[in-house]
PDB file of C-alpha atoms in Angstrom:
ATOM      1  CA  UNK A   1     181.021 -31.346  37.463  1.00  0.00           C
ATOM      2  CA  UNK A   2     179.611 -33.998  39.638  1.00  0.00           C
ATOM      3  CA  UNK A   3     177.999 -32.377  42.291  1.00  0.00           C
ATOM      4  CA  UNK A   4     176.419 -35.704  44.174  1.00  0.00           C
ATOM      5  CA  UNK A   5     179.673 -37.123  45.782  1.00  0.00           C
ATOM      6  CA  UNK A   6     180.136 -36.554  49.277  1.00  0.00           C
ATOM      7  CA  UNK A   7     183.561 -35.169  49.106  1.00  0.00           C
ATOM      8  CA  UNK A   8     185.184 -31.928  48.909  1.00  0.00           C
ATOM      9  CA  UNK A   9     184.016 -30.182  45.589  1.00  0.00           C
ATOM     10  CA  UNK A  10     186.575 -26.933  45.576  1.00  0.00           C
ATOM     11  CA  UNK A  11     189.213 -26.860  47.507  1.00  0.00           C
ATOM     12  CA  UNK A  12     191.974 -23.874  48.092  1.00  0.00           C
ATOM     13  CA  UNK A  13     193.393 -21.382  50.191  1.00  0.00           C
ATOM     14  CA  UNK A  14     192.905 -17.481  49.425  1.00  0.00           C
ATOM     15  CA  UNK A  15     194.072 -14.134  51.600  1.00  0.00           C
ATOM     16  CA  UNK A  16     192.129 -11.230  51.350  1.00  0.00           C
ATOM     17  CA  UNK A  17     193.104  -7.039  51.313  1.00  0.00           C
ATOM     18  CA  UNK A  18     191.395  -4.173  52.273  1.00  0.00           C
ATOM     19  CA  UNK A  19     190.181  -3.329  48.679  1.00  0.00           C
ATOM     20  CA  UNK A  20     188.345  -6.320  47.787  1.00  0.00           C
ATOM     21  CA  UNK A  21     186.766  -6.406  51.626  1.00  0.00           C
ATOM     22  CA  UNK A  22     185.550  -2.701  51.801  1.00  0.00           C
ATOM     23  CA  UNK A  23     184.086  -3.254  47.722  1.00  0.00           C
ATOM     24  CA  UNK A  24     182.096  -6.869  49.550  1.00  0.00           C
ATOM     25  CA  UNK A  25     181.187  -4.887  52.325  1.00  0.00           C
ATOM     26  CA  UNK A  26     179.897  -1.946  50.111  1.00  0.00           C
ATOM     27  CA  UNK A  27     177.661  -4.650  48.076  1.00  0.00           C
ATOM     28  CA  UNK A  28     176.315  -5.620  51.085  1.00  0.00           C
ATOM     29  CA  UNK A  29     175.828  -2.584  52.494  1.00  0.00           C
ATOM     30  CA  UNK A  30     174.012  -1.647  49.246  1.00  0.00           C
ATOM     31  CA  UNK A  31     171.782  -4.948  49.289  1.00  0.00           C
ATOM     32  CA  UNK A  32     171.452  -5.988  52.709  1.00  0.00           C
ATOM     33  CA  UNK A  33     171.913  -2.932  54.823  1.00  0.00           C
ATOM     34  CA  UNK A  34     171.345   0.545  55.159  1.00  0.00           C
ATOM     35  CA  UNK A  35     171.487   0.936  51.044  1.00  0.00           C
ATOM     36  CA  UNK A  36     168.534  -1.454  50.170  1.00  0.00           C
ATOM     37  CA  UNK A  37     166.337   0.528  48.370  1.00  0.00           C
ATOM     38  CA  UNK A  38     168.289   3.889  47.432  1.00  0.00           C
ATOM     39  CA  UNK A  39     167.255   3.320  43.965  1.00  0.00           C
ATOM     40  CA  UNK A  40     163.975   4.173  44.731  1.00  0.00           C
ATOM     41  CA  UNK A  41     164.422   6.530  47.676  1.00  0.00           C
ATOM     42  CA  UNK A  42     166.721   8.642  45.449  1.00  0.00           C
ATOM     43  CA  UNK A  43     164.012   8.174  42.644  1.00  0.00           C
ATOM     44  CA  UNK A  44     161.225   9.688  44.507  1.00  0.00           C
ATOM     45  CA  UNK A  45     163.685  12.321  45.634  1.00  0.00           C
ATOM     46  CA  UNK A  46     164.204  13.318  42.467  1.00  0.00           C
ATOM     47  CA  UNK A  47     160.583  13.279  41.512  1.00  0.00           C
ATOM     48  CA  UNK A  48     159.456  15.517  44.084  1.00  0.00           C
ATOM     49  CA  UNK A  49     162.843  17.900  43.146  1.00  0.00           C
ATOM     50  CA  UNK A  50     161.513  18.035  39.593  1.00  0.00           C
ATOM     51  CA  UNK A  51     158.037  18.949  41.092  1.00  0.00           C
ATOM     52  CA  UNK A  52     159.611  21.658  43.326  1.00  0.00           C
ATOM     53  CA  UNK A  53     161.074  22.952  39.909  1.00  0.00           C
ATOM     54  CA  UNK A  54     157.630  22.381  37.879  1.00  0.00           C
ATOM     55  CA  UNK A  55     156.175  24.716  40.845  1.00  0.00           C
ATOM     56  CA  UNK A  56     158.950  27.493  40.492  1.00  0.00           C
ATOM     57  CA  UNK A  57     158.893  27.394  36.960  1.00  0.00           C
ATOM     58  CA  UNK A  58     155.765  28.812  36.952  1.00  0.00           C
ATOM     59  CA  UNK A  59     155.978  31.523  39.115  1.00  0.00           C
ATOM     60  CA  UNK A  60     159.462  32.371  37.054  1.00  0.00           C
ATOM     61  CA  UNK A  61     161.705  30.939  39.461  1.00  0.00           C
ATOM     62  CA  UNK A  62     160.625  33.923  41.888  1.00  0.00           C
ATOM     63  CA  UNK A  63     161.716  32.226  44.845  1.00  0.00           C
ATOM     64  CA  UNK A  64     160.638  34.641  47.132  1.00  0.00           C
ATOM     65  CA  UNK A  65     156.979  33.724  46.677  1.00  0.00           C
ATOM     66  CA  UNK A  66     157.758  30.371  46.828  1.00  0.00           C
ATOM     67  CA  UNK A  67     160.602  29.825  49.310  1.00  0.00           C
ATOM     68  CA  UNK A  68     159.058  26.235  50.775  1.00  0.00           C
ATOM     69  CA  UNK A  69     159.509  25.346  47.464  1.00  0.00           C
ATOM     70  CA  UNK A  70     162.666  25.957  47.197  1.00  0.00           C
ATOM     71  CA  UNK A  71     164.055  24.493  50.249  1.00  0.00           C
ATOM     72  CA  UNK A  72     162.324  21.192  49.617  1.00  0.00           C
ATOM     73  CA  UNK A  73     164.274  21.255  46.382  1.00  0.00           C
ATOM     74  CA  UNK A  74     167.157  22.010  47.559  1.00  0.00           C
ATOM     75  CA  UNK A  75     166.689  19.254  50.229  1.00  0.00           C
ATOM     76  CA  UNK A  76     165.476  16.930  47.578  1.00  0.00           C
ATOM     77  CA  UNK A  77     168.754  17.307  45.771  1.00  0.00           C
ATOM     78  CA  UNK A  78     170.927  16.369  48.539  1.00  0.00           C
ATOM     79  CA  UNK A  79     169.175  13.592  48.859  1.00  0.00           C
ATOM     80  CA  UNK A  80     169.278  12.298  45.575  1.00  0.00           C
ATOM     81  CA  UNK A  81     173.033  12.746  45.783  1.00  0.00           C
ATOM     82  CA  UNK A  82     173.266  11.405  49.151  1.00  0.00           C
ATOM     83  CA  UNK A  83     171.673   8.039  47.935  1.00  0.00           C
ATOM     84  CA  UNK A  84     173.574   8.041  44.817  1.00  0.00           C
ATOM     85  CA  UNK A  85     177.092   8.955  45.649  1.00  0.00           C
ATOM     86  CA  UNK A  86     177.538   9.036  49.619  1.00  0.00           C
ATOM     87  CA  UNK A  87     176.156   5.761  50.869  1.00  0.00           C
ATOM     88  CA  UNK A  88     178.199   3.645  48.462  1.00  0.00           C
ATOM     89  CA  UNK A  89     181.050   5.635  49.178  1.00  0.00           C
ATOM     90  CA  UNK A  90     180.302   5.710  53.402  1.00  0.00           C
ATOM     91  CA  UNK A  91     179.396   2.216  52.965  1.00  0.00           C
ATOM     92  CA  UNK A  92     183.027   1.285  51.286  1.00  0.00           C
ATOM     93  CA  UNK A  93     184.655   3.433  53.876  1.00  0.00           C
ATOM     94  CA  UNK A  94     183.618   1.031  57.044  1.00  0.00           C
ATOM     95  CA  UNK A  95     184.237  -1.842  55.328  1.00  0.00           C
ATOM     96  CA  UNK A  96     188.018  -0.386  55.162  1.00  0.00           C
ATOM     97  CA  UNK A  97     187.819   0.453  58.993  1.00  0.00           C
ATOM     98  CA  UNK A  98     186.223  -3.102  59.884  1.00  0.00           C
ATOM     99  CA  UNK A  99     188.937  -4.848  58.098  1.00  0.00           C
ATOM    100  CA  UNK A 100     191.436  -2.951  59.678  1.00  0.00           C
ATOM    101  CA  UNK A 101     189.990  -3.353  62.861  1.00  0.00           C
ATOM    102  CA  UNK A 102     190.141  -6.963  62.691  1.00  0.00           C
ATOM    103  CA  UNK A 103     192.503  -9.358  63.179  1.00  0.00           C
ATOM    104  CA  UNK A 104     190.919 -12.207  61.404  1.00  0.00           C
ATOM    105  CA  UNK A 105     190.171 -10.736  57.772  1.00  0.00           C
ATOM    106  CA  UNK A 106     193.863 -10.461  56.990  1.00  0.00           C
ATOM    107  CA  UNK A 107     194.655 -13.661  57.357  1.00  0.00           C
ATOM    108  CA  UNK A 108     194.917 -16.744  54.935  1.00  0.00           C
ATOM    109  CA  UNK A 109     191.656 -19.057  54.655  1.00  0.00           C
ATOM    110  CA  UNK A 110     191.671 -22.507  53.814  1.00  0.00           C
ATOM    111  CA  UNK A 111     188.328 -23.098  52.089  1.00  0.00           C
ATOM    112  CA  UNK A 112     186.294 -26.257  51.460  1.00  0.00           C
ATOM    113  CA  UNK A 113     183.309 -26.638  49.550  1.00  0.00           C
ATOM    114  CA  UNK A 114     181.278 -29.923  50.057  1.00  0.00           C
ATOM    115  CA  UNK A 115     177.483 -30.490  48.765  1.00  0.00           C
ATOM    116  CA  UNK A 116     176.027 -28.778  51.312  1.00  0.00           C
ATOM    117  CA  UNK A 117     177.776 -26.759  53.147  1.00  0.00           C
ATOM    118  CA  UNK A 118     181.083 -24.672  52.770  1.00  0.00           C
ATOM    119  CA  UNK A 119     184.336 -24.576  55.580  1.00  0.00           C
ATOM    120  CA  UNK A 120     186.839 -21.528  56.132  1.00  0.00           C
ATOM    121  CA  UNK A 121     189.239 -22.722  58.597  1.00  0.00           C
ATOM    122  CA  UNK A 122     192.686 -21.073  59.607  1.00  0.00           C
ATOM    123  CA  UNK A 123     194.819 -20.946  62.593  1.00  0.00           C
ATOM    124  CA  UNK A 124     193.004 -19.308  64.632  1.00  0.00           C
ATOM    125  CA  UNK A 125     189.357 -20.706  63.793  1.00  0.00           C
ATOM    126  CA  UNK A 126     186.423 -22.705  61.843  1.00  0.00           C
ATOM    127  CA  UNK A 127     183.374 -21.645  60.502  1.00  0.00           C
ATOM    128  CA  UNK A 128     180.794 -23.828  58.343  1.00  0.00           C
ATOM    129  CA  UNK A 129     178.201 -22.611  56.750  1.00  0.00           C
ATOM    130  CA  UNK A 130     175.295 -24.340  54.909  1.00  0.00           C
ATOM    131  CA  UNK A 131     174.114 -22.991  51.964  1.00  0.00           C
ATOM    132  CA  UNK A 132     170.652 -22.420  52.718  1.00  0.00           C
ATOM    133  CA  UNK A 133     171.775 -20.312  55.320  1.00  0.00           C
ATOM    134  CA  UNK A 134     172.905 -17.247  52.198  1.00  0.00           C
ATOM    135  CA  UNK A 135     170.489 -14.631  51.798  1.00  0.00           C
ATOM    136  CA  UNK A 136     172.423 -13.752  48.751  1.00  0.00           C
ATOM    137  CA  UNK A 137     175.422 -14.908  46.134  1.00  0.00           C
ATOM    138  CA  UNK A 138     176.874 -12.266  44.451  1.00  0.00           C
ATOM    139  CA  UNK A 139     179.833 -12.421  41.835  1.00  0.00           C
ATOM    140  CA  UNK A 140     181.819  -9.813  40.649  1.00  0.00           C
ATOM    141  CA  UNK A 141     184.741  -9.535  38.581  1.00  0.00           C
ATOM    142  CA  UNK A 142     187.370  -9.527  41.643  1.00  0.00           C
ATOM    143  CA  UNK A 143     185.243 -11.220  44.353  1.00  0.00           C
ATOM    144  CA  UNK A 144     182.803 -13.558  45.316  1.00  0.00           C
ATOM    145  CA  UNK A 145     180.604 -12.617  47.883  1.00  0.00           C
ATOM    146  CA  UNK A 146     178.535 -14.531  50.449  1.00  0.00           C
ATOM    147  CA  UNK A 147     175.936 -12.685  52.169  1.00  0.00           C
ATOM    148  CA  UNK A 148     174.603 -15.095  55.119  1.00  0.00           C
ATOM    149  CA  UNK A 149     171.641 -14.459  57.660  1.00  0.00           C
ATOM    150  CA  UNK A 150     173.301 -14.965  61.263  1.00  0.00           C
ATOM    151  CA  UNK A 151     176.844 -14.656  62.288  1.00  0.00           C
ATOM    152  CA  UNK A 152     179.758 -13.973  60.086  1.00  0.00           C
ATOM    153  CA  UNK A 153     176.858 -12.345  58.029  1.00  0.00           C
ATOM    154  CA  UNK A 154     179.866 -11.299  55.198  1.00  0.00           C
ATOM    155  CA  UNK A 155     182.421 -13.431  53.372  1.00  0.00           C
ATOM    156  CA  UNK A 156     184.317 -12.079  50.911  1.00  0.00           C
ATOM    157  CA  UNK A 157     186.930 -14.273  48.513  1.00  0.00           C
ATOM    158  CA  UNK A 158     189.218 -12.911  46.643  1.00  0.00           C
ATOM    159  CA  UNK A 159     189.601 -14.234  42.801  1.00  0.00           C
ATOM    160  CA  UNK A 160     193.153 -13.071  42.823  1.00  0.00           C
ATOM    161  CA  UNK A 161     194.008 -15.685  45.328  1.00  0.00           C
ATOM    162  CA  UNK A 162     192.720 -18.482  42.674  1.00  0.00           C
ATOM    163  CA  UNK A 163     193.745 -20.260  39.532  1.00  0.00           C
ATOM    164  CA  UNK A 164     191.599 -19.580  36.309  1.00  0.00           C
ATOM    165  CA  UNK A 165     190.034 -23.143  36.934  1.00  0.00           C
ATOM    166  CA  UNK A 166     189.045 -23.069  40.311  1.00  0.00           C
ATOM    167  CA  UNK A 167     187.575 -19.808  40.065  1.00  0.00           C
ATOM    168  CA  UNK A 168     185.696 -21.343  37.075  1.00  0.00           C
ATOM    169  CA  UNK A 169     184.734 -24.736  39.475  1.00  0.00           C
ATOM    170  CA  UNK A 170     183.224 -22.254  42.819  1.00  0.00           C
ATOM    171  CA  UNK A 171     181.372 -20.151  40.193  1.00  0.00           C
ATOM    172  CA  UNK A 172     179.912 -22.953  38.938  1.00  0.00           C
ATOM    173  CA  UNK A 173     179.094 -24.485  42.391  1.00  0.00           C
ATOM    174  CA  UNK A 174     177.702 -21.558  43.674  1.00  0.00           C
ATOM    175  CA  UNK A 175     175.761 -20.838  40.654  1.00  0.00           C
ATOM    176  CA  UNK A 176     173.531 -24.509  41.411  1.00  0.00           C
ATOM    177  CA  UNK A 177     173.512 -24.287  45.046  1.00  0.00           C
ATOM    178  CA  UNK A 178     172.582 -20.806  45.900  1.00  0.00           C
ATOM    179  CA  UNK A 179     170.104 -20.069  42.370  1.00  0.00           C
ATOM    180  CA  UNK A 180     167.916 -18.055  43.412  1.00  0.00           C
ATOM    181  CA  UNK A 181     170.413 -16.150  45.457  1.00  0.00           C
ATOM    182  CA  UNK A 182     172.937 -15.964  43.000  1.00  0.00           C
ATOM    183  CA  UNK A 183     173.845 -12.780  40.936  1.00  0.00           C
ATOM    184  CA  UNK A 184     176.589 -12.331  38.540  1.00  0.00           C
ATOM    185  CA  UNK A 185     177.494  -8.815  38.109  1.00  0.00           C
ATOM    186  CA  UNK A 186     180.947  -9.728  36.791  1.00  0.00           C
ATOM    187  CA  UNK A 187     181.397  -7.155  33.341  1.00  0.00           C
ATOM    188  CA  UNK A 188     181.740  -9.732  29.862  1.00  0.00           C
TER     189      UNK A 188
END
């Protein structure tokens, strides 16, 4: 694909539902927000639970003698779960309520993809955005998500929306213009 012409390079028009919106805004949540990290933080959770445990194991699990112990693993447990389980699921949950809160998301796109800089435009309003403005590229199976640093900070397109080949041509684009901020997580 010739990507030095000034023109449009993709071209199409795509809807989006709630599903494919709330699993974006869970990715993002998960790598841009208030998820970055759980890996670790339910890691060292998990690490201090198993030292809590060590610690009780050899006083024979009496917990009366150690009862800070086992509140801390307790604690630590929750934690682990909370990291691994909640927050994706919390996360996926106001991506529902922001998409059904808005009266934009719903609608039908038209989107343009030039050299540098991509266009979603419907009735109501335009947005460009250059490519050095992403933070982050990520392609799944169902979506394609654009994670940018200012406003409009998630955009989510649905593959459903496109044909085999133009899915094919934006992967491609996006793959050379946003490389280091590109991930494919599709499943092959």
């Amino acid at each position: 694909m010739d990507m030095s012409g000034p023109g449009k390079l993709v071209c199409f028009s795509a809807g989006l539902d709630i599903k494919e919106y709330a699993e974006g805004y869970r990715l993002f949540e998960l790598r841009r927000g208030t998820g970055t990290g759980r890996e670790i933080k339910a890691s060292l959770f998990f690490f201090l639970a198993m030292g809590m445990l060590f610690m009780l194991m050899l006083e024979s699990f009496n917990i009366v003698k150690l009862p800070v112990c086992a509140i801390i693993f307790l604690i630590c447990m929750y934690m682990c779960g909370y990291y691994i389980f909640f927050l994706p699921k919390r996360a996926r949950q106001r991506g529902e309520r922001i998409y059904e809160s808005s009266g934009f998301l719903s609608l039908e796109y038209r989107y343009e993809f030039y050299r540098e800089y991509f266009v979603m435009k419907n009735k109501n309003h335009i947005i460009k955005r250059y490519f050095t403005e992403l933070s982050d590229c990520i392609e799944t199976d169902e979506i394609f998500l654009l994670i940018g640093t200012n406003e409009n900070r998630v955009t989510v397109i649905q593959k459903s929306f496109l044909d085999k080949e133009t899915a094919e041509k934006l992967s491609f684009l996006l793959s050379k213009k946003t490389i280091k901020q590109y991930r494919d997580i599709r499943k092959k």
